[in-house]
mmCIF file of C-alpha atoms and ligand atoms in Angstrom:
data_model
loop_
_atom_site.group_PDB
_atom_site.id
_atom_site.type_symbol
_atom_site.label_atom_id
_atom_site.label_comp_id
_atom_site.label_asym_id
_atom_site.label_seq_id
_atom_site.Cartn_x
_atom_site.Cartn_y
_atom_site.Cartn_z
ATOM 1 C CA MET A 1 76.344 -2.774 76.696
ATOM 2 C CA LYS A 2 77.157 -2.885 80.397
ATOM 3 C CA ILE A 3 77.822 0.294 82.440
ATOM 4 C CA ILE A 4 79.334 -0.122 85.918
ATOM 5 C CA LYS A 5 78.873 3.078 87.892
ATOM 6 C CA LEU A 6 81.179 3.402 90.911
ATOM 7 C CA ASP A 7 81.167 6.036 93.605
ATOM 8 C CA ALA A 8 84.918 5.889 94.212
ATOM 9 C CA ILE A 9 87.840 3.803 92.937
ATOM 10 C CA ASP A 10 91.601 4.252 92.554
ATOM 11 C CA SER A 11 91.431 4.366 88.764
ATOM 12 C CA THR A 12 88.737 3.222 86.324
ATOM 13 C CA ASN A 13 91.512 1.988 83.948
ATOM 14 C CA THR A 14 93.114 -0.099 86.699
ATOM 15 C CA TYR A 15 89.745 -1.466 87.802
ATOM 16 C CA LEU A 16 88.803 -2.494 84.251
ATOM 17 C CA ARG A 17 92.192 -4.129 83.675
ATOM 18 C CA GLN A 18 91.759 -6.128 86.821
ATOM 19 C CA LEU A 19 88.293 -7.196 85.645
ATOM 20 C CA THR A 20 89.736 -8.457 82.361
ATOM 21 C CA SER A 21 91.804 -10.959 84.296
ATOM 22 C CA THR A 22 88.914 -12.403 86.273
ATOM 23 C CA GLU A 23 85.930 -12.078 83.841
ATOM 24 C CA LEU A 24 85.155 -12.398 80.166
ATOM 25 C CA LEU A 25 84.085 -8.855 79.442
ATOM 26 C CA GLU A 26 81.408 -7.831 76.945
ATOM 27 C CA ASP A 27 82.640 -5.449 74.220
ATOM 28 C CA PHE A 28 82.053 -1.836 75.324
ATOM 29 C CA THR A 29 81.842 -2.567 79.016
ATOM 30 C CA ILE A 30 82.146 0.865 80.650
ATOM 31 C CA VAL A 31 83.252 1.795 84.125
ATOM 32 C CA THR A 32 82.530 5.303 85.425
ATOM 33 C CA ALA A 33 83.618 6.775 88.823
ATOM 34 C CA ALA A 34 82.431 9.881 90.574
ATOM 35 C CA LEU A 35 85.853 10.014 92.224
ATOM 36 C CA GLN A 36 89.203 8.464 91.356
ATOM 37 C CA THR A 37 91.635 8.426 94.229
ATOM 38 C CA ALA A 38 94.655 7.606 92.012
ATOM 39 C CA GLY A 39 93.618 8.635 88.536
ATOM 40 C CA LYS A 40 96.385 7.996 85.984
ATOM 41 C CA GLY A 41 97.476 10.406 83.279
ATOM 42 C CA GLN A 42 99.891 10.006 80.328
ATOM 43 C CA MET A 43 103.538 9.283 81.024
ATOM 44 C CA GLY A 44 103.106 8.383 84.619
ATOM 45 C CA THR A 45 101.368 11.589 85.639
ATOM 46 C CA GLN A 46 98.323 11.874 87.875
ATOM 47 C CA TRP A 47 94.799 12.825 86.732
ATOM 48 C CA SER A 48 92.941 14.826 89.310
ATOM 49 C CA SER A 49 89.243 15.572 88.926
ATOM 50 C CA ALA A 50 86.775 17.100 91.433
ATOM 51 C CA LYS A 51 84.297 14.528 92.789
ATOM 52 C CA GLY A 52 81.046 14.240 90.864
ATOM 53 C CA GLN A 53 81.686 17.231 88.634
ATOM 54 C CA ASN A 54 83.347 15.631 85.650
ATOM 55 C CA LEU A 55 83.368 12.449 83.637
ATOM 56 C CA THR A 56 86.121 9.916 84.473
ATOM 57 C CA PHE A 57 85.461 6.586 82.799
ATOM 58 C CA SER A 58 87.053 3.706 80.936
ATOM 59 C CA VAL A 59 85.787 1.678 78.012
ATOM 60 C CA PHE A 60 86.756 -1.923 77.346
ATOM 61 C CA LYS A 61 86.965 -2.272 73.592
ATOM 62 C CA LYS A 62 87.712 -5.634 71.968
ATOM 63 C CA ILE A 63 90.306 -5.214 69.169
ATOM 64 C CA SER A 64 91.232 -8.165 67.097
ATOM 65 C CA CYS A 65 91.982 -6.543 63.786
ATOM 66 C CA LEU A 66 94.991 -4.417 64.645
ATOM 67 C CA ASN A 67 98.692 -5.279 64.490
ATOM 68 C CA THR A 68 100.621 -3.903 67.492
ATOM 69 C CA HIS A 69 102.221 -1.164 65.355
ATOM 70 C CA GLU A 70 98.746 0.104 64.352
ATOM 71 C CA GLY A 71 97.764 0.925 67.892
ATOM 72 C CA PHE A 72 97.702 4.703 67.291
ATOM 73 C CA TYR A 73 94.499 4.343 65.245
ATOM 74 C CA ILE A 74 92.719 3.689 68.547
ATOM 75 C CA SER A 75 94.000 7.072 69.725
ATOM 76 C CA MET A 76 92.887 8.767 66.541
ATOM 77 C CA ALA A 77 89.411 7.201 66.669
ATOM 78 C CA THR A 78 88.980 8.106 70.324
ATOM 79 C CA SER A 79 90.073 11.715 69.823
ATOM 80 C CA LEU A 80 87.757 12.071 66.868
ATOM 81 C CA ALA A 81 84.848 10.545 68.760
ATOM 82 C CA ILE A 82 85.300 12.987 71.621
ATOM 83 C CA TYR A 83 85.804 15.928 69.264
ATOM 84 C CA ASN A 84 82.545 15.082 67.533
ATOM 85 C CA ALA A 85 80.594 14.575 70.752
ATOM 86 C CA LEU A 86 81.785 17.972 72.030
ATOM 87 C CA SER A 87 80.913 19.646 68.685
ATOM 88 C CA TYR A 88 77.358 18.340 69.227
ATOM 89 C CA PHE A 89 77.259 20.340 72.458
ATOM 90 C CA GLN A 90 78.712 23.390 70.580
ATOM 91 C CA ILE A 91 81.866 23.639 72.678
ATOM 92 C CA PRO A 92 83.871 26.501 71.234
ATOM 93 C CA LYS A 93 87.155 26.312 69.289
ATOM 94 C CA LEU A 94 87.866 22.596 69.612
ATOM 95 C CA ALA A 95 91.157 21.066 68.528
ATOM 96 C CA ILE A 96 93.094 17.850 69.060
ATOM 97 C CA LYS A 97 96.526 18.436 70.570
ATOM 98 C CA TRP A 98 98.835 15.590 69.604
ATOM 99 C CA PRO A 99 98.727 12.859 70.633
ATOM 100 C CA ASN A 100 95.260 12.937 72.143
ATOM 101 C CA ASP A 101 94.419 15.909 74.298
ATOM 102 C CA ILE A 102 91.198 17.705 73.442
ATOM 103 C CA LEU A 103 91.433 21.474 73.682
ATOM 104 C CA SER A 104 88.777 24.188 73.728
ATOM 105 C CA GLU A 105 89.983 27.718 73.242
ATOM 106 C CA SER A 106 93.580 26.415 73.524
ATOM 107 C CA GLN A 107 92.944 24.921 77.018
ATOM 108 C CA LYS A 108 92.869 21.282 77.851
ATOM 109 C CA ILE A 109 89.421 19.967 78.582
ATOM 110 C CA CYS A 110 89.928 16.251 78.064
ATOM 111 C CA GLY A 111 92.678 13.705 78.440
ATOM 112 C CA ILE A 112 92.845 10.147 77.119
ATOM 113 C CA LEU A 113 94.877 7.225 78.402
ATOM 114 C CA ILE A 114 94.771 4.084 76.263
ATOM 115 C CA GLU A 115 96.186 0.843 77.616
ATOM 116 C CA ASN A 116 96.437 -2.148 75.341
ATOM 117 C CA VAL A 117 95.460 -5.647 76.533
ATOM 118 C CA ILE A 118 98.009 -8.021 75.033
ATOM 119 C CA GLN A 119 97.576 -11.804 75.080
ATOM 120 C CA ASN A 120 100.128 -14.164 73.491
ATOM 121 C CA SER A 121 101.879 -11.079 72.092
ATOM 122 C CA LYS A 122 98.730 -10.034 70.212
ATOM 123 C CA MET A 123 96.490 -7.041 71.003
ATOM 124 C CA THR A 124 93.081 -8.413 72.015
ATOM 125 C CA ALA A 125 91.488 -5.264 73.516
ATOM 126 C CA ALA A 126 92.128 -1.724 74.575
ATOM 127 C CA ILE A 127 91.162 0.005 77.811
ATOM 128 C CA ILE A 128 90.261 3.527 76.748
ATOM 129 C CA GLY A 129 90.330 5.877 79.725
ATOM 130 C CA ILE A 130 88.760 9.299 79.309
ATOM 131 C CA GLY A 131 88.879 12.221 81.717
ATOM 132 C CA LEU A 132 86.527 15.027 80.535
ATOM 133 C CA ASN A 133 86.267 18.217 82.543
ATOM 134 C CA VAL A 134 82.578 19.043 82.497
ATOM 135 C CA ASN A 135 81.281 21.194 85.368
ATOM 136 C CA GLN A 136 84.440 21.932 87.376
ATOM 137 C CA THR A 137 85.332 25.584 87.148
ATOM 138 C CA VAL A 138 88.436 25.921 89.332
ATOM 139 C CA PHE A 139 91.722 24.402 88.155
ATOM 140 C CA GLN A 140 95.375 24.577 89.191
ATOM 141 C CA LYS A 141 96.730 27.629 87.282
ATOM 142 C CA ASP A 142 99.808 25.917 85.705
ATOM 143 C CA LEU A 143 97.693 23.186 84.106
ATOM 144 C CA ASN A 144 96.134 25.417 81.469
ATOM 145 C CA ALA A 145 92.968 23.369 81.915
ATOM 146 C CA SER A 146 89.339 24.294 81.458
ATOM 147 C CA SER A 147 85.939 22.622 81.228
ATOM 148 C CA LEU A 148 82.738 22.606 79.236
ATOM 149 C CA LYS A 149 81.071 24.763 81.822
ATOM 150 C CA LYS A 150 83.972 27.249 82.065
ATOM 151 C CA ASN A 151 84.041 27.753 78.294
ATOM 152 C CA THR A 152 80.289 27.943 77.713
ATOM 153 C CA GLY A 153 78.723 29.073 81.007
ATOM 154 C CA ILE A 154 76.370 26.079 80.748
ATOM 155 C CA HIS A 155 75.977 23.394 83.473
ATOM 156 C CA PHE A 156 75.869 20.023 81.732
ATOM 157 C CA ASP A 157 74.115 16.824 82.616
ATOM 158 C CA LEU A 158 76.902 14.214 83.021
ATOM 159 C CA ASP A 159 74.682 11.324 81.776
ATOM 160 C CA GLU A 160 73.729 13.206 78.663
ATOM 161 C CA VAL A 161 77.360 13.996 77.843
ATOM 162 C CA LEU A 162 78.348 10.395 78.535
ATOM 163 C CA SER A 163 75.652 9.016 76.150
ATOM 164 C CA GLN A 164 76.783 11.278 73.330
ATOM 165 C CA LEU A 165 80.390 10.206 73.903
ATOM 166 C CA ILE A 166 79.389 6.535 73.821
ATOM 167 C CA ILE A 167 77.479 7.014 70.556
ATOM 168 C CA GLN A 168 80.502 8.625 68.937
ATOM 169 C CA LEU A 169 82.984 6.083 70.374
ATOM 170 C CA LYS A 170 80.916 3.277 68.853
ATOM 171 C CA LYS A 171 80.741 5.052 65.490
ATOM 172 C CA TYR A 172 84.476 5.660 65.349
ATOM 173 C CA SER A 173 85.466 2.193 66.584
ATOM 174 C CA GLU A 174 83.639 0.825 63.526
ATOM 175 C CA LEU A 175 86.136 2.662 61.355
ATOM 176 C CA ILE A 176 88.885 0.712 63.102
ATOM 177 C CA THR A 177 87.025 -2.626 62.629
ATOM 178 C CA ASP A 178 86.583 -1.693 58.896
ATOM 179 C CA ARG A 179 90.283 -0.727 58.703
ATOM 180 C CA GLN A 180 89.379 2.690 57.359
ATOM 181 C CA PHE A 181 92.762 3.952 58.426
ATOM 182 C CA ASP A 182 93.208 6.623 55.769
ATOM 183 C CA THR A 183 89.817 8.224 56.661
ATOM 184 C CA LEU A 184 90.809 8.250 60.341
ATOM 185 C CA LYS A 185 94.244 9.743 59.685
ATOM 186 C CA ILE A 186 93.045 12.459 57.243
ATOM 187 C CA HIS A 187 90.275 13.510 59.622
ATOM 188 C CA TYR A 188 92.538 13.444 62.713
ATOM 189 C CA GLU A 189 95.296 15.486 60.994
ATOM 190 C CA SER A 190 92.790 18.065 59.777
ATOM 191 C CA LEU A 191 91.851 18.815 63.411
ATOM 192 C CA LEU A 192 95.403 18.935 64.886
ATOM 193 C CA PHE A 193 96.143 21.924 67.083
ATOM 194 C CA ARG A 194 98.683 24.307 65.435
ATOM 195 C CA LYS A 195 98.966 22.240 62.237
ATOM 196 C CA ASP A 196 100.974 24.124 59.579
ATOM 197 C CA LYS A 197 101.559 27.025 61.952
ATOM 198 C CA PRO A 198 105.002 28.156 63.138
ATOM 199 C CA SER A 199 105.266 26.594 66.647
ATOM 200 C CA THR A 200 107.855 26.403 69.400
ATOM 201 C CA PHE A 201 108.824 23.002 70.813
ATOM 202 C CA LYS A 202 111.027 22.043 73.753
ATOM 203 C CA ARG A 203 113.372 19.077 73.612
ATOM 204 C CA LEU A 204 114.076 16.826 76.605
ATOM 205 C CA ASN A 205 117.360 18.716 77.309
ATOM 206 C CA GLY A 206 115.444 22.045 77.443
ATOM 207 C CA ASP A 207 116.495 23.326 74.016
ATOM 208 C CA LEU A 208 113.792 25.220 72.130
ATOM 209 C CA PHE A 209 113.269 24.938 68.405
ATOM 210 C CA MET A 210 110.735 26.127 65.816
ATOM 211 C CA GLY A 211 108.853 23.964 63.416
ATOM 212 C CA PHE A 212 105.575 23.302 61.641
ATOM 213 C CA ILE A 213 103.378 20.334 62.584
ATOM 214 C CA GLN A 214 102.685 18.419 59.365
ATOM 215 C CA GLY A 215 100.880 15.338 60.624
ATOM 216 C CA VAL A 216 101.499 11.975 62.283
ATOM 217 C CA SER A 217 103.125 8.772 61.249
ATOM 218 C CA GLU A 218 101.252 5.464 61.405
ATOM 219 C CA ASP A 219 102.916 4.602 64.737
ATOM 220 C CA GLY A 220 101.779 7.916 66.243
ATOM 221 C CA LYS A 221 104.925 10.056 66.027
ATOM 222 C CA LEU A 222 104.521 13.732 65.271
ATOM 223 C CA ASN A 223 105.996 14.857 61.956
ATOM 224 C CA VAL A 224 107.506 18.352 62.295
ATOM 225 C CA LEU A 225 108.946 20.326 59.390
ATOM 226 C CA LEU A 226 112.169 21.930 60.557
ATOM 227 C CA GLU A 227 114.619 24.348 58.916
ATOM 228 C CA ASP A 228 116.073 23.365 55.529
ATOM 229 C CA GLU A 229 112.899 21.359 54.590
ATOM 230 C CA VAL A 230 113.885 18.524 56.977
ATOM 231 C CA VAL A 231 110.988 16.608 58.462
ATOM 232 C CA GLU A 232 111.660 14.871 61.782
ATOM 233 C CA ALA A 233 109.343 12.381 63.532
ATOM 234 C CA PHE A 234 109.125 12.864 67.329
ATOM 235 C CA ASP A 235 107.976 10.528 70.064
ATOM 236 C CA LEU A 236 105.829 11.887 72.945
ATOM 237 C CA LYS A 237 108.684 11.543 75.360
ATOM 238 C CA GLU A 238 111.001 13.619 73.137
ATOM 239 C CA ILE A 239 109.219 16.921 72.752
ATOM 240 C CA LYS A 240 106.711 19.305 74.272
ATOM 241 C CA LEU A 241 104.730 21.804 72.277
ATOM 242 C CA MET A 242 104.886 25.258 73.928
ATOM 243 C CA TYR A 243 101.687 27.187 73.659
HETATM 244 C C1 BTN B 301 96.210 12.579 80.295
HETATM 245 O O1 BTN B 301 97.199 12.606 80.982
HETATM 246 O O2 BTN B 301 95.882 13.535 79.562
HETATM 247 C C2 BTN B 301 95.297 11.371 80.306
HETATM 248 C C3 BTN B 301 94.313 11.430 81.365
HETATM 249 C C4 BTN B 301 93.358 10.265 81.393
HETATM 250 C C5 BTN B 301 92.458 10.294 82.594
HETATM 251 C C6 BTN B 301 91.414 9.179 82.559
HETATM 252 S S1 BTN B 301 90.194 9.427 83.816
HETATM 253 C C7 BTN B 301 89.545 7.866 83.542
HETATM 254 C C8 BTN B 301 90.706 6.938 83.305
HETATM 255 N N1 BTN B 301 91.194 6.394 84.521
HETATM 256 C C9 BTN B 301 92.410 6.824 84.766
HETATM 257 O O3 BTN B 301 93.075 6.514 85.819
HETATM 258 N N2 BTN B 301 92.859 7.627 83.855
HETATM 259 C C10 BTN B 301 91.888 7.779 82.776
#
């Protein structure tokens, strides 16, 4: 396994994607950066992280066994791997907020951005970008973000946390290779934030509604039980969970 440690880069995901077009990468090639100058978040957002205090890294994972509609299993496996690694460090009250934010005490401590590498209309690999707040203790108020240090009072060794994350990512990626999709889905759904609890959601047009998270569909949509026993499947762009 190759780890490329960079001091500063625009985005580790972008860097790794560029590498895929010039080099034949080994499975599990990892790029870490102490600082990202243009870190990318989900849905075109920015990911900001204080220099040298957190983990911002991307993993190149070869994927040859998934059909394009099965891509969400990579999200499930990644979320579960991070959840397990953080449980090892006894981070309190962990949960997975759909689709793949990791929360501790209802605050976001980790974000995941997965970009598929498609060749001849087939998925050949995934670039799994992970931003984990480790030792940063000051965050913009409106982000509802936190870190391992903020929620435990412990200063963590970044390399030690990274090693544990890699161990778990390898373990969970084997479940994908073995096509253990039911195991992944059952485990992922059992850890979903606010599952089976009355929750408020906001639609794109601003309307609020109440529903109960039931689980996810194979393509990663969120199944929400609404009034009159109707279950609707929502895309990430369509709703926001208010919490
Ligand atoms: C999110 O919006 O929650 C996803 C954040 C993903 C951030 C990570 S940091 C490492 C990798 N490189 C990026 O530019 N983004 C991801």
